[in-house]
Short mmCIF file of N, CA and C in Angstrom, two decimals:
data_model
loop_
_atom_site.label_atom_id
_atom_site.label_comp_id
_atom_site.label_asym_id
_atom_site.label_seq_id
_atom_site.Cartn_x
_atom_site.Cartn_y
_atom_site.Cartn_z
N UNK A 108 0.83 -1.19 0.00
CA UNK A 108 0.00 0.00 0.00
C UNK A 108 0.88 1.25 0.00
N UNK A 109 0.21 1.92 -0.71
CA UNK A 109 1.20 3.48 -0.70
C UNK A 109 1.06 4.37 0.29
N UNK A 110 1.52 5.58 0.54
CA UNK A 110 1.31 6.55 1.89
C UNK A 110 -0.33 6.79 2.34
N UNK A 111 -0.74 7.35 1.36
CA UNK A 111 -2.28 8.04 1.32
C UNK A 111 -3.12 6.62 1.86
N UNK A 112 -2.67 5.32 0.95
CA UNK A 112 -3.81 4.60 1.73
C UNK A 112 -3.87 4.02 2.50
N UNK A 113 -2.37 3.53 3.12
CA UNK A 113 -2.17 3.70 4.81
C UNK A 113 -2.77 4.36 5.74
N UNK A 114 -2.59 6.32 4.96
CA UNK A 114 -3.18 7.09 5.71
C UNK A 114 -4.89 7.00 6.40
N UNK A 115 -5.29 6.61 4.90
CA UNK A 115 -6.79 6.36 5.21
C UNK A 115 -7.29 5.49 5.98
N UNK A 116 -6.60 4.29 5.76
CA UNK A 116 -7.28 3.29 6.81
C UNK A 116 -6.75 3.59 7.84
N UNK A 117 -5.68 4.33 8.30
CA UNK A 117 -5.56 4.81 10.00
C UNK A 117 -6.52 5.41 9.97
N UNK A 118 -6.51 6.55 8.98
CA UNK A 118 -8.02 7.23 10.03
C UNK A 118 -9.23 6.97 9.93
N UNK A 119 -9.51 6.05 9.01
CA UNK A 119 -10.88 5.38 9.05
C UNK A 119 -10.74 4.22 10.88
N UNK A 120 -9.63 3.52 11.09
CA UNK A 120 -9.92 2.89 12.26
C UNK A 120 -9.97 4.10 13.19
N UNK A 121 -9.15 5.12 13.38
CA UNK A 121 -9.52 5.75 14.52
C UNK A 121 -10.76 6.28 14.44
N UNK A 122 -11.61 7.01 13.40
CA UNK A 122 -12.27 7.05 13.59
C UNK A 122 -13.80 6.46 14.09
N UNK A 123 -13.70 5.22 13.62
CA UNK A 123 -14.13 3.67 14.49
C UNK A 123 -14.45 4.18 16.13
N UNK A 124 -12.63 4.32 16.63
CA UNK A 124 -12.72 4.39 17.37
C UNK A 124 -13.26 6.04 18.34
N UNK A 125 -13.16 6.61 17.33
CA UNK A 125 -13.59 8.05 17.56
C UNK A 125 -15.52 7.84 17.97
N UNK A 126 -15.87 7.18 16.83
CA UNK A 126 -17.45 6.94 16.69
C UNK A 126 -17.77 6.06 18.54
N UNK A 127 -17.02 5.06 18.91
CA UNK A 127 -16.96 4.09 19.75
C UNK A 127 -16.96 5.32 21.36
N UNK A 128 -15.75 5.92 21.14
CA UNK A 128 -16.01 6.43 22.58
C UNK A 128 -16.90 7.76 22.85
N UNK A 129 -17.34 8.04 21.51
CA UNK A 129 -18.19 9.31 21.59
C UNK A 129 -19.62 8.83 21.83
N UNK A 130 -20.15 7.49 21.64
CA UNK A 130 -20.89 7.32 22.03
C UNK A 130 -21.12 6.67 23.12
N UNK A 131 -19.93 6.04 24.20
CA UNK A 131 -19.78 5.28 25.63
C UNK A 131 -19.75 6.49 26.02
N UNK A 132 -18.92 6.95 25.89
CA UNK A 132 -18.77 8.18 26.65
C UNK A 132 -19.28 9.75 27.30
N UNK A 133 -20.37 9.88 25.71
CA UNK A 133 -20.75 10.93 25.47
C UNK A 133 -22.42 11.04 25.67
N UNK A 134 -22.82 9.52 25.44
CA UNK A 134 -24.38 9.01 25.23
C UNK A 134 -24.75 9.82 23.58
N UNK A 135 -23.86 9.83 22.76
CA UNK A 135 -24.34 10.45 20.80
C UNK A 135 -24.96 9.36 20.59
N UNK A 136 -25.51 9.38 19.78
CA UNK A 136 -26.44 8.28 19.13
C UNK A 136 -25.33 7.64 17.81
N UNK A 137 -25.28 6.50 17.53
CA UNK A 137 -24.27 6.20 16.97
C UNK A 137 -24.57 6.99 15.45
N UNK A 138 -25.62 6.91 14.81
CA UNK A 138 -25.78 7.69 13.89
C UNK A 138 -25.12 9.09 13.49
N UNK A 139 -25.12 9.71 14.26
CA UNK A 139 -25.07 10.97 14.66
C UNK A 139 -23.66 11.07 14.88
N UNK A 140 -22.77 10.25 15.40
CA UNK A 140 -21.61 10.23 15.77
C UNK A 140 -20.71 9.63 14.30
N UNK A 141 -21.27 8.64 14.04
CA UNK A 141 -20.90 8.23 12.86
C UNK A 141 -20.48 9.31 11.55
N UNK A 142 -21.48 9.47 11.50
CA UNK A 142 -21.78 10.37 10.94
C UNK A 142 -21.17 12.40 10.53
N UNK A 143 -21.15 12.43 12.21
CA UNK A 143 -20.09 13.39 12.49
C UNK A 143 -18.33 12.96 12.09
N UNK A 144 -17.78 11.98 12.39
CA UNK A 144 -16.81 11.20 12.36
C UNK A 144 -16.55 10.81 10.86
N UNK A 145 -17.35 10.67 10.02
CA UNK A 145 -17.12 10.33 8.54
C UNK A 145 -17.30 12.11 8.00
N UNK A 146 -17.80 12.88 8.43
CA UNK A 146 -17.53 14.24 7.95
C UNK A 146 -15.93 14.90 8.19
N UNK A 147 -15.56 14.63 9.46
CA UNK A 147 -13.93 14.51 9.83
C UNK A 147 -13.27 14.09 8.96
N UNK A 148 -13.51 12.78 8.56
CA UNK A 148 -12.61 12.11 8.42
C UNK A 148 -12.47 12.25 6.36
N UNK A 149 -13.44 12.51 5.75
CA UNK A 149 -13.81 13.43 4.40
C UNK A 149 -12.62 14.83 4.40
N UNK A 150 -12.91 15.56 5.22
CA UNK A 150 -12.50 16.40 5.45
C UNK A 150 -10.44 16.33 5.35
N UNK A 151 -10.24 15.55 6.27
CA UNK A 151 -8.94 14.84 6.14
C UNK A 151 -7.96 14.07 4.92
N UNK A 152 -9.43 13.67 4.30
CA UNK A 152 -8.81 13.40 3.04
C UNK A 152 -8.97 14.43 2.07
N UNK A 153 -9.69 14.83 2.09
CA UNK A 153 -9.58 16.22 0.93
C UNK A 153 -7.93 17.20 1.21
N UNK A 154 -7.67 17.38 2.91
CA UNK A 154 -6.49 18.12 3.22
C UNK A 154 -5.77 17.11 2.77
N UNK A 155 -5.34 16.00 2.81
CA UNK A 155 -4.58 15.20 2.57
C UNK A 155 -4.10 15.13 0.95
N UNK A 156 -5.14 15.05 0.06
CA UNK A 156 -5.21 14.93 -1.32
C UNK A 156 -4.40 16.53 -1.64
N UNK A 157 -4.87 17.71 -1.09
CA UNK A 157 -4.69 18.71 -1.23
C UNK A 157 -2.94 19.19 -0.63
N UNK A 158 -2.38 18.46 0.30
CA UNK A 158 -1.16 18.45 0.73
C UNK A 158 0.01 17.71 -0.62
N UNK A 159 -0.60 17.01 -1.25
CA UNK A 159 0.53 15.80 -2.65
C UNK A 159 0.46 16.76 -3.49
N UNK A 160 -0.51 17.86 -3.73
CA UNK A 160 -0.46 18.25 -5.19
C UNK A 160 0.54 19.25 -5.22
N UNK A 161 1.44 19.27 -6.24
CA UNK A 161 3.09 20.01 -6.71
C UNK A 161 2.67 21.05 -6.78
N UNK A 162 3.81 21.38 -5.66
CA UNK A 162 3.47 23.24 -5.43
C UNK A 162 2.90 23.33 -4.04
N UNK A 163 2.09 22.76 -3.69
CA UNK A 163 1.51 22.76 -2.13
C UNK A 163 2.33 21.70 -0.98
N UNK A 164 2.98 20.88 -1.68
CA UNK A 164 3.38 19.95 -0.62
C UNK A 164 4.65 20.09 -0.06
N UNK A 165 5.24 21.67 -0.07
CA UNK A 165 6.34 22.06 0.94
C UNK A 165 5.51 22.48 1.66
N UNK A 166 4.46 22.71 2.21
CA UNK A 166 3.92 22.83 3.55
C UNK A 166 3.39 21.80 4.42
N UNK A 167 3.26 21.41 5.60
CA UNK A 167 3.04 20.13 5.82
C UNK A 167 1.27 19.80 5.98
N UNK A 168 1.16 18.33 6.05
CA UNK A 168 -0.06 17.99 5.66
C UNK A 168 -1.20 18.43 6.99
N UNK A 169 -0.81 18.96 7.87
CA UNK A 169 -1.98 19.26 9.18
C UNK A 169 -2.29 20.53 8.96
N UNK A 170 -1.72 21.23 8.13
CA UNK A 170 -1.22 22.61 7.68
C UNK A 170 -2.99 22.56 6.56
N UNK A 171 -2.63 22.19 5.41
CA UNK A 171 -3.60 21.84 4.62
C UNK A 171 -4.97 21.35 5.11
N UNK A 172 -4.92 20.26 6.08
CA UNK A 172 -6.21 19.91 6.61
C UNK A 172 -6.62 21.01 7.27
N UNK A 173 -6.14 21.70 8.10
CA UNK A 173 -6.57 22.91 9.07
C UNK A 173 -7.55 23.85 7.83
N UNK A 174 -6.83 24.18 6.96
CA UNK A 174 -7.31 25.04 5.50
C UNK A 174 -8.52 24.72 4.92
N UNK A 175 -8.32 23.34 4.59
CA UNK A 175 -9.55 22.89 4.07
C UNK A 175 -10.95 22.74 5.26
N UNK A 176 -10.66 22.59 6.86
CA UNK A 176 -11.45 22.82 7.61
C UNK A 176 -11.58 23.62 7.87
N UNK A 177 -11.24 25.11 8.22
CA UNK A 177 -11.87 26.68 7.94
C UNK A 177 -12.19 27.07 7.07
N UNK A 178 -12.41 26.58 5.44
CA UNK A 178 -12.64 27.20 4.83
C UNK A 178 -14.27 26.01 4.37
N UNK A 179 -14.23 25.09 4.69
CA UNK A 179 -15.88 24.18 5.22
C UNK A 179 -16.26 25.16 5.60
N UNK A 180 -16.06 25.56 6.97
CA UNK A 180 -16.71 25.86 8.10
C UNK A 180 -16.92 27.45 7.61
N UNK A 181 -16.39 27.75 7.21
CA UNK A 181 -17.24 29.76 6.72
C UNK A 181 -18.15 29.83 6.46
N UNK A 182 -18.88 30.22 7.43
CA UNK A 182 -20.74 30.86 7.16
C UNK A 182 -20.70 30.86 5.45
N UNK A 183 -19.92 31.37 4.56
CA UNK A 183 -20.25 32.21 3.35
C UNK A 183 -19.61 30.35 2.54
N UNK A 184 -19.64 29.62 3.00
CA UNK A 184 -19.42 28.22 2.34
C UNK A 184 -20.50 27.56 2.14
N UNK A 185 -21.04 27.24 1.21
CA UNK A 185 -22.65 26.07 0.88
C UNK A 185 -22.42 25.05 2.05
N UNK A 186 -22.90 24.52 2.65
CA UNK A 186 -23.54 23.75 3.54
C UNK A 186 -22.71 23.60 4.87
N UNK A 187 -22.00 24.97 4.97
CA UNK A 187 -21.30 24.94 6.14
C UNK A 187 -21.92 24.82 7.70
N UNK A 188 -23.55 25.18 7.72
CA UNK A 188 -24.20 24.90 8.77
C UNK A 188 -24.63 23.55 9.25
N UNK A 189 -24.83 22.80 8.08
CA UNK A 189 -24.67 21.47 8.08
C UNK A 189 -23.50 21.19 9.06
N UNK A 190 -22.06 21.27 8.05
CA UNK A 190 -20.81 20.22 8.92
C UNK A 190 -21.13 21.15 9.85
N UNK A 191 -21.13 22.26 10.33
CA UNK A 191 -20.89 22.44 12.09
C UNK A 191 -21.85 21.63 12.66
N UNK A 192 -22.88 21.26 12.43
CA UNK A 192 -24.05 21.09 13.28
C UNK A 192 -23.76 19.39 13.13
N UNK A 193 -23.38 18.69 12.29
CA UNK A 193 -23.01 17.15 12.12
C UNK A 193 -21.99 17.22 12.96
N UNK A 194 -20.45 17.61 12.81
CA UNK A 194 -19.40 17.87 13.82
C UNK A 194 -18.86 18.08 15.42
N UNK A 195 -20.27 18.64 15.35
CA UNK A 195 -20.02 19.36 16.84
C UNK A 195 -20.86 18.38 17.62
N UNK A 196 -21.10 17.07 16.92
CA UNK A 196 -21.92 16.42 17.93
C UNK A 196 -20.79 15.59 18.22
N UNK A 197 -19.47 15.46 17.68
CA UNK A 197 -18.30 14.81 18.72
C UNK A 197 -17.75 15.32 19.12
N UNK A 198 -17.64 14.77 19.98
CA UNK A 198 -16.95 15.42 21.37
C UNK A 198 -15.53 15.53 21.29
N UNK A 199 -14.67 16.55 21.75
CA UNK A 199 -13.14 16.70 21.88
C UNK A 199 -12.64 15.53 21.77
N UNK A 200 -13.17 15.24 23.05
CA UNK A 200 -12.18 14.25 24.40
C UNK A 200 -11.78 12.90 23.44
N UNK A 201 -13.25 12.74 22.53
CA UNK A 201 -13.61 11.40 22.08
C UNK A 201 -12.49 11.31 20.92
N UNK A 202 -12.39 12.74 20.05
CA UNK A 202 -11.32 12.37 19.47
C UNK A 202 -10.06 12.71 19.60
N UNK A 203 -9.57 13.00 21.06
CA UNK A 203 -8.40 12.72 21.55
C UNK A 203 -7.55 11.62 21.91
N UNK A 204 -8.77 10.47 22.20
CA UNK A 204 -8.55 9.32 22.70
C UNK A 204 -7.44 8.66 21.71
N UNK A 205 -8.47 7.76 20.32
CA UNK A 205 -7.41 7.47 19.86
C UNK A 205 -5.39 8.55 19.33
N UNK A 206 -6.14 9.46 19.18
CA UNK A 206 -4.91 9.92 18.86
C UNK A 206 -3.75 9.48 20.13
N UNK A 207 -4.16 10.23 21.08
CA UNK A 207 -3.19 9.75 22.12
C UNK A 207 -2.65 8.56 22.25
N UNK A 208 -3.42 7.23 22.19
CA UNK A 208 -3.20 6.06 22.43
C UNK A 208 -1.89 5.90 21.31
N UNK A 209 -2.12 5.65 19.49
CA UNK A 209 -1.10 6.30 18.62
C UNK A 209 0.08 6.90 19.30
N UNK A 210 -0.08 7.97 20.17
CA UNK A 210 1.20 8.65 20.58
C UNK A 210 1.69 7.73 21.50
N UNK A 211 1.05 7.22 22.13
CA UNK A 211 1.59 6.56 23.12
C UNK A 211 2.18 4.90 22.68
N UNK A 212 1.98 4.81 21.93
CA UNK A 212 2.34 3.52 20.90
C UNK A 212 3.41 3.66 20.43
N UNK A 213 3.79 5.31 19.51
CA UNK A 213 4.49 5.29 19.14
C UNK A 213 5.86 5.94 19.43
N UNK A 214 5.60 6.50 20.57
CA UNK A 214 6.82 6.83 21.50
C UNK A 214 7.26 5.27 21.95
N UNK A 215 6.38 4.41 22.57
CA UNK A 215 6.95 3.11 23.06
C UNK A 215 8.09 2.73 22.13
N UNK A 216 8.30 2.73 20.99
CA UNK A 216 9.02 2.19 19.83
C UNK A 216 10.23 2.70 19.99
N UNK A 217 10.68 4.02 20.53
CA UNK A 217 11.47 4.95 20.48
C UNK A 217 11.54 4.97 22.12
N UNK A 218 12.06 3.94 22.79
CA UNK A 218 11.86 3.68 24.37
C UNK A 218 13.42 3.81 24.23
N UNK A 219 14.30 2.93 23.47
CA UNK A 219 16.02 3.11 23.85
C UNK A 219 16.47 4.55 23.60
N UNK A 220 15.71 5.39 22.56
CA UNK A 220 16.06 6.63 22.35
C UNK A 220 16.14 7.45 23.24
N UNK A 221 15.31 7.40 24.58
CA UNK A 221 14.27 7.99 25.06
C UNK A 221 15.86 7.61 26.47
N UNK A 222 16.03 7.14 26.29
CA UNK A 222 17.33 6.48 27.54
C UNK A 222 18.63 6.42 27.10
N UNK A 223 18.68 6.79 25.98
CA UNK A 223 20.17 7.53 25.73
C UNK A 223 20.17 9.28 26.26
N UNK A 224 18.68 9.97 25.96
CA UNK A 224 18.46 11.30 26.50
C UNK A 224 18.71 11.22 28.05
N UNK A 225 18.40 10.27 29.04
CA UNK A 225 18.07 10.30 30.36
C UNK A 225 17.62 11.50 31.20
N UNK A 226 18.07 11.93 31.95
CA UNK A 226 17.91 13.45 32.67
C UNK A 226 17.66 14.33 31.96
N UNK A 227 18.62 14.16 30.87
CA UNK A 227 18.52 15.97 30.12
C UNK A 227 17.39 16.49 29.49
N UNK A 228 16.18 15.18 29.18
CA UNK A 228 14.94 15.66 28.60
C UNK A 228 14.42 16.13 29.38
N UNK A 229 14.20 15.86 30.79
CA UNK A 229 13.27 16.47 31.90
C UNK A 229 13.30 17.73 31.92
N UNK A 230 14.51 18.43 32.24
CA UNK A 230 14.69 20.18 32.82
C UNK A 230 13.88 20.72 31.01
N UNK A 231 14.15 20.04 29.97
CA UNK A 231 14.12 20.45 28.67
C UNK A 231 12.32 20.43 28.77
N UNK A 232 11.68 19.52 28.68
CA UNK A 232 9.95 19.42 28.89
C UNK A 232 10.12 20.14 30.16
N UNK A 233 10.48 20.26 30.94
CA UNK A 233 9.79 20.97 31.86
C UNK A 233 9.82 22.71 31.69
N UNK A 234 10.69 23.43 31.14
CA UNK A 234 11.02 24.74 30.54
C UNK A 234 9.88 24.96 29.25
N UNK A 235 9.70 23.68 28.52
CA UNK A 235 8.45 23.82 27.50
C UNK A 235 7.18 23.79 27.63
N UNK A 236 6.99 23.22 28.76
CA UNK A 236 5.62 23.34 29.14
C UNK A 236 5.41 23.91 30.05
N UNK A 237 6.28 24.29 30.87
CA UNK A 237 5.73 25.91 31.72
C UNK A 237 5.76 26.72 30.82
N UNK A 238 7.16 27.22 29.82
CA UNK A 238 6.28 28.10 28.83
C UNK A 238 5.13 28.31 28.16
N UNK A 239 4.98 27.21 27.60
CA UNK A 239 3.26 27.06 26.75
C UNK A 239 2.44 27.47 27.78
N UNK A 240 2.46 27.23 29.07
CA UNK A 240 1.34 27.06 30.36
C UNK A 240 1.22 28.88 30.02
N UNK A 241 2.53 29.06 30.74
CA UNK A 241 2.49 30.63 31.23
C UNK A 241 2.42 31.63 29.99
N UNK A 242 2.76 31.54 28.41
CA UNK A 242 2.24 32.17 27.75
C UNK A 242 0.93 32.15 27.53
N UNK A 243 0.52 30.84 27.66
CA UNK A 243 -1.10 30.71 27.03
C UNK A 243 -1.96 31.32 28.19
N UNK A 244 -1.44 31.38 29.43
CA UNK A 244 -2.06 32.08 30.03
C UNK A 244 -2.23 34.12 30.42
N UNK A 245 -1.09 33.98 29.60
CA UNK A 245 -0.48 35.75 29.63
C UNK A 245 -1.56 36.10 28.06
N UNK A 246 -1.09 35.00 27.06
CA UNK A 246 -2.47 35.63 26.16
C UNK A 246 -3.86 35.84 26.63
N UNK A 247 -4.26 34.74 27.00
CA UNK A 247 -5.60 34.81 27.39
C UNK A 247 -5.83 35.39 28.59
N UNK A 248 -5.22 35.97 29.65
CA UNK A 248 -6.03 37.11 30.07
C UNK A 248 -6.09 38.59 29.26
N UNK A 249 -4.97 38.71 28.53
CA UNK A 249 -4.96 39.71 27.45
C UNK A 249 -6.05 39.75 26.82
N UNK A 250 -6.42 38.58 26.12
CA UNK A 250 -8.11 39.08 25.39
C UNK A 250 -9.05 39.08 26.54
N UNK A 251 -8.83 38.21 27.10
CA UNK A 251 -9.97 38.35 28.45
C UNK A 251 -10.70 39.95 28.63
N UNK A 252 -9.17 40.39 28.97
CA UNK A 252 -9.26 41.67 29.81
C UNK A 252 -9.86 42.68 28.11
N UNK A 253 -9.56 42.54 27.08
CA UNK A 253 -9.54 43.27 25.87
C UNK A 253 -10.82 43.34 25.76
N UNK A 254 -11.41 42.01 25.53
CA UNK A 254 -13.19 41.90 25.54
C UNK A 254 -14.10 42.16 26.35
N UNK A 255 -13.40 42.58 27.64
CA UNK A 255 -14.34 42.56 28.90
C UNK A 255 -14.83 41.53 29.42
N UNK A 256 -14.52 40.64 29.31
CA UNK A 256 -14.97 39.27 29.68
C UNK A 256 -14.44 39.24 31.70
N UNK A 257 -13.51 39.84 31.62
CA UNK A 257 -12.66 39.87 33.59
C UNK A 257 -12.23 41.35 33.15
#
C-alpha cells in the first residue's frame, strides 16, 4: 500500500474508534456520531489529497487539513451549517482518545532513544511546558481583559 492509503485506513480505524467512545462516553447516538466522524474524516482526506499536489506539498499535511477545515466551516461556504451542526456532535475528548493512544504507541518504539536522552529531557519538557502554560495564560487574560470578559 502506498502513503495516502495507509493514511486512510488509520483514520478510518480511529475514527471507528472516535465513533466508539463518543458514544460510551458521550451518550451520541451512533448515527449521529458516525456520521459526524465520517464528515472529519472526508475532510482529512480532501487536506490530505490537497497536501501531494506540486506546489503545495512544501507545507506540511496538518497545515492543509486545518485550510480545508476553515474554509468548510465559513458561514459564506454552501452547507457549512450542516458540517458544524453534524461535527459538533463529537466530542473533543472522544477524538483525543485514539490519537493519544497512537502517541503513546508510538513513543513506546522509540523507548532506547528515550534512555540515551536520560535526565537531560526532563529540565528540557519541563522549561516547555511551563512556557506554553504561562504564555497561554499571559495571552488569554490579554483578550480576556480586551473583551471585557474579567
Amino acid at each position: 500500500m502506498n502513503k495516502l492509503q495507509n493514511m486512510t485506513v488509520a483514520m478510518v480505524l480511529s475514527g471507528l474508534l472516535m465513533a466508539v467512545g463518543n458514544v460510551i462516553g458521550y451518550q451520541v447516538d451512533w448515527y449521529s456520531s458516525l456520521l459526524g466522524v465520517l464528515v472529519i474524516i472526508v475532510i482529512g482526506l480532501i487536506g490530505m489529497a490537497v497536501s501531494q499536489l506540486p506546489g503545495l506539498n512544501k507545507l506540511p499535511m496538518v497545515f492543509w487539513i486545518s485550510i480545508v477545515a476553515i474554509i468548510i466551516s465559513l458561514p459564506s461556504f454552501p452547507g457549512s451549517a450542516w458540517v458544524i451542526q453534524i461535527t459538533k456532535k463529537v466530542q473533543f475528548l472522544a477524538v483525543t482518545t485514539p490519537i493519544l493512544a497512537y502517541a503513546g504507541l508510538s513513543l513506546g518504539k522509540d523507548i532506547e532513544l528515550f534512555k540515551k536522552l536520560s535526565w537531560k529531557i526532563v529540565p528540557v519538557t519541563l522549561a516547555v511546558m511551563t512556557g506554553t502554560f504561562l504564555f497561554a495564560a499571559i495571552i488569554a487574560q490579554f483578550v480576556l481583559k480586551w473583551e471585557g470578559a474579567i
